[in-house]
Amino acid sequence: MPRPGALPRSLLLTCRRHRIPLTRDVLTVSVPAQRVAWFRSPSLPIHPFAPAHTLHRTFRASTSRFGIGQIRDSLRTPLGLHRIAARIGHGWPVGTVFRARQPVGRTWAGMPHATIAHRILWLEGLEPGFNRGGPVDTFSRYIYVHGLADEPSLGRPASQGCIHLAAADLIPLHDQLPLHTLVWIHPKAF
């Protein structure tokens, strides 16, 4: 049983297996709990696989209403180890709506049902054959952590594969998490 507020053991084992060092910040996404946990370490770990991380914050989220899955065009949320490959939306006002990662309007100006809004953290899979490469490639599936106009849907599966967050939670993450921050999406509750 993991201690409360600790990084999941499955994340640590996957990092070790793929020789991927922990980053100072780590996000974990629990699909059954529909929550994102933000773990922070006071500094980079002395040993790349020995965590000094503590739970910093948790957020309500939404993952796919179609469940979990790795395959392109499945509209499912992919599992496994990822990292933030791109941060999109810096400097744009809250309520900015994005299409193909470009600003196209505002939620308060005729786009109240926008599906991608505020900011985008574009994810890249780190596990070859599972969420990286071929028909399972998270990056080429355009899987993001992003905001949306319909925030009352948070806390239940509602997306088409991405992870949805409220603007008030997403914008600080976007501003504070560096590129390549690890993101662990897993099928277990916290």
GROMACS .gro file of C-alpha atoms in nm:
model
  190
    1MET     CA    1   0.000   0.000   0.000
    2PRO     CA    2   0.157   0.334  -0.099
    3ARG     CA    3   0.183   0.593   0.173
    4PRO     CA    4  -0.063   0.880   0.132
    5GLY     CA    5   0.078   1.161  -0.078
    6ALA     CA    6   0.349   0.941  -0.232
    7LEU     CA    7   0.419   0.887  -0.600
    8PRO     CA    8   0.260   0.563  -0.726
    9ARG     CA    9   0.495   0.265  -0.717
   10SER     CA   10   0.393   0.172  -1.073
   11LEU     CA   11   0.522   0.512  -1.192
   12LEU     CA   12   0.856   0.460  -1.018
   13LEU     CA   13   0.894   0.110  -1.165
   14THR     CA   14   0.812   0.235  -1.515
   15CYS     CA   15   1.066   0.518  -1.484
   16ARG     CA   16   1.330   0.272  -1.372
   17ARG     CA   17   1.246   0.021  -1.648
   18HIS     CA   18   1.273   0.289  -1.919
   19ARG     CA   19   1.564   0.471  -1.750
   20ILE     CA   20   1.367   0.794  -1.733
   21PRO     CA   21   1.466   1.013  -1.438
   22LEU     CA   22   1.200   1.178  -1.229
   23THR     CA   23   1.136   1.546  -1.291
   24ARG     CA   24   1.105   1.801  -1.011
   25ASP     CA   25   0.730   1.819  -1.073
   26VAL     CA   26   0.520   1.514  -1.161
   27LEU     CA   27   0.150   1.499  -1.250
   28THR     CA   28  -0.049   1.182  -1.195
   29VAL     CA   29  -0.392   1.134  -1.350
   30SER     CA   30  -0.624   0.883  -1.182
   31VAL     CA   31  -0.887   0.773  -1.433
   32PRO     CA   32  -1.128   0.614  -1.179
   33ALA     CA   33  -1.102   0.909  -0.940
   34GLN     CA   34  -1.120   1.169  -1.220
   35ARG     CA   35  -0.845   1.359  -1.039
   36VAL     CA   36  -0.503   1.502  -1.120
   37ALA     CA   37  -0.239   1.511  -0.845
   38TRP     CA   38   0.056   1.750  -0.864
   39PHE     CA   39   0.365   1.623  -0.683
   40ARG     CA   40   0.665   1.845  -0.617
   41SER     CA   41   1.016   1.784  -0.496
   42PRO     CA   42   1.205   2.064  -0.319
   43SER     CA   43   1.485   2.003  -0.569
   44LEU     CA   44   1.578   1.753  -0.836
   45PRO     CA   45   1.619   1.408  -0.677
   46ILE     CA   46   1.977   1.322  -0.579
   47HIS     CA   47   1.922   0.977  -0.729
   48PRO     CA   48   1.718   0.994  -1.052
   49PHE     CA   49   1.477   0.721  -0.942
   50ALA     CA   50   1.453   0.799  -0.568
   51PRO     CA   51   1.158   1.030  -0.509
   52ALA     CA   52   1.158   1.314  -0.261
   53HIS     CA   53   0.820   1.426  -0.392
   54THR     CA   54   0.523   1.525  -0.181
   55LEU     CA   55   0.168   1.592  -0.284
   56HIS     CA   56   0.134   1.961  -0.365
   57ARG     CA   57  -0.227   1.985  -0.491
   58THR     CA   58  -0.508   1.783  -0.642
   59PHE     CA   59  -0.763   1.890  -0.902
   60ARG     CA   60  -1.094   1.763  -1.036
   61ALA     CA   61  -1.051   1.642  -1.393
   62SER     CA   62  -1.231   1.464  -1.672
   63THR     CA   63  -1.090   1.187  -1.887
   64SER     CA   64  -1.254   1.016  -2.185
   65ARG     CA   65  -1.619   0.924  -2.175
   66PHE     CA   66  -1.517   0.626  -2.392
   67GLY     CA   67  -1.278   0.486  -2.129
   68ILE     CA   68  -0.907   0.411  -2.153
   69GLY     CA   69  -0.719   0.299  -2.460
   70GLN     CA   70  -0.407   0.354  -2.660
   71ILE     CA   71  -0.519   0.325  -3.025
   72ARG     CA   72  -0.548   0.624  -3.261
   73ASP     CA   73  -0.906   0.738  -3.332
   74SER     CA   74  -1.042   0.546  -3.030
   75LEU     CA   75  -1.125   0.874  -2.847
   76ARG     CA   76  -0.998   0.703  -2.530
   77THR     CA   77  -0.754   0.834  -2.270
   78PRO     CA   78  -0.412   0.669  -2.305
   79LEU     CA   79  -0.240   0.516  -2.004
   80GLY     CA   80   0.123   0.518  -1.901
   81LEU     CA   81   0.419   0.749  -1.875
   82HIS     CA   82   0.412   1.075  -2.068
   83ARG     CA   83   0.579   1.412  -2.058
   84ILE     CA   84   0.472   1.764  -2.147
   85ALA     CA   85   0.601   1.815  -2.502
   86ALA     CA   86   0.453   2.162  -2.563
   87ARG     CA   87   0.284   2.438  -2.366
   88ILE     CA   88   0.037   2.645  -2.568
   89GLY     CA   89  -0.154   2.958  -2.476
   90HIS     CA   90   0.089   3.160  -2.264
   91GLY     CA   91  -0.020   3.522  -2.244
   92TRP     CA   92  -0.368   3.469  -2.388
   93PRO     CA   93  -0.661   3.568  -2.165
   94VAL     CA   94  -0.867   3.316  -1.974
   95GLY     CA   95  -1.146   3.203  -2.205
   96THR     CA   96  -0.934   3.187  -2.519
   97VAL     CA   97  -1.060   2.910  -2.745
   98PHE     CA   98  -0.812   2.702  -2.947
   99ARG     CA   99  -0.856   2.503  -3.267
  100ALA     CA  100  -0.553   2.319  -3.408
  101ARG     CA  101  -0.359   2.486  -3.123
  102GLN     CA  102  -0.432   2.835  -3.260
  103PRO     CA  103  -0.650   3.096  -3.084
  104VAL     CA  104  -0.982   3.134  -3.267
  105GLY     CA  105  -1.210   3.318  -3.023
  106ARG     CA  106  -1.329   3.356  -2.666
  107THR     CA  107  -1.574   3.154  -2.458
  108TRP     CA  108  -1.757   3.474  -2.359
  109ALA     CA  109  -1.778   3.602  -2.720
  110GLY     CA  110  -2.001   3.353  -2.894
  111MET     CA  111  -1.812   3.030  -2.810
  112PRO     CA  112  -1.961   2.919  -2.475
  113HIS     CA  113  -1.936   2.548  -2.563
  114ALA     CA  114  -1.570   2.545  -2.667
  115THR     CA  115  -1.403   2.209  -2.621
  116ILE     CA  116  -1.042   2.337  -2.596
  117ALA     CA  117  -0.990   2.658  -2.402
  118HIS     CA  118  -0.756   2.857  -2.175
  119ARG     CA  119  -0.427   2.662  -2.212
  120ILE     CA  120  -0.291   2.339  -2.362
  121LEU     CA  121  -0.027   2.100  -2.228
  122TRP     CA  122   0.044   1.865  -2.520
  123LEU     CA  123   0.152   1.518  -2.407
  124GLU     CA  124   0.409   1.285  -2.557
  125GLY     CA  125   0.419   0.915  -2.469
  126LEU     CA  126   0.746   0.773  -2.334
  127GLU     CA  127   0.680   0.397  -2.361
  128PRO     CA  128   0.765   0.262  -2.709
  129GLY     CA  129   0.492   0.039  -2.848
  130PHE     CA  130   0.252   0.131  -2.566
  131ASN     CA  131   0.200   0.509  -2.600
  132ARG     CA  132   0.484   0.604  -2.834
  133GLY     CA  133   0.513   0.525  -3.204
  134GLY     CA  134   0.275   0.380  -3.459
  135PRO     CA  135  -0.101   0.375  -3.395
  136VAL     CA  136  -0.056   0.421  -3.018
  137ASP     CA  137   0.146   0.746  -3.030
  138THR     CA  138  -0.002   0.988  -2.777
  139PHE     CA  139   0.158   1.294  -2.937
  140SER     CA  140   0.023   1.218  -3.287
  141ARG     CA  141  -0.318   1.148  -3.129
  142TYR     CA  142  -0.317   1.511  -3.006
  143ILE     CA  143  -0.375   1.416  -2.644
  144TYR     CA  144  -0.366   1.725  -2.423
  145VAL     CA  145  -0.427   1.842  -2.071
  146HIS     CA  146  -0.651   2.141  -2.147
  147GLY     CA  147  -0.933   2.359  -2.030
  148LEU     CA  148  -1.287   2.376  -2.163
  149ALA     CA  149  -1.591   2.598  -2.139
  150ASP     CA  150  -1.813   2.332  -1.977
  151GLU     CA  151  -1.643   2.313  -1.636
  152PRO     CA  152  -1.948   2.155  -1.464
  153SER     CA  153  -1.855   1.833  -1.651
  154LEU     CA  154  -1.534   1.804  -1.446
  155GLY     CA  155  -1.523   1.511  -1.207
  156ARG     CA  156  -1.682   1.264  -1.448
  157PRO     CA  157  -1.565   1.108  -1.776
  158ALA     CA  158  -1.657   1.361  -2.045
  159SER     CA  159  -1.367   1.411  -2.289
  160GLN     CA  160  -1.272   1.253  -2.620
  161GLY     CA  161  -0.938   1.126  -2.488
  162CYS     CA  162  -0.779   1.437  -2.337
  163ILE     CA  163  -0.762   1.537  -1.971
  164HIS     CA  164  -0.981   1.837  -1.889
  165LEU     CA  165  -0.910   2.080  -1.604
  166ALA     CA  166  -1.072   2.400  -1.478
  167ALA     CA  167  -0.908   2.723  -1.591
  168ALA     CA  168  -0.825   2.814  -1.230
  169ASP     CA  169  -0.625   2.489  -1.199
  170LEU     CA  170  -0.482   2.465  -1.550
  171ILE     CA  171  -0.333   2.813  -1.581
  172PRO     CA  172  -0.103   2.782  -1.275
  173LEU     CA  173   0.008   2.438  -1.398
  174HIS     CA  174   0.079   2.578  -1.744
  175ASP     CA  175   0.275   2.868  -1.597
  176GLN     CA  176   0.475   2.666  -1.342
  177LEU     CA  177   0.544   2.328  -1.503
  178PRO     CA  178   0.843   2.318  -1.736
  179LEU     CA  179   0.853   2.127  -2.062
  180HIS     CA  180   0.928   1.757  -2.015
  181THR     CA  181   0.750   1.738  -1.679
  182LEU     CA  182   0.641   1.375  -1.633
  183VAL     CA  183   0.271   1.288  -1.649
  184TRP     CA  184   0.155   0.943  -1.530
  185ILE     CA  185  -0.194   0.837  -1.642
  186HIS     CA  186  -0.309   0.528  -1.454
  187PRO     CA  187  -0.620   0.313  -1.408
  188LYS     CA  188  -0.615   0.317  -1.026
  189ALA     CA  189  -0.760   0.556  -0.770
  190PHE     CA  190  -0.529   0.762  -0.552
   0.00000   0.00000   0.00000
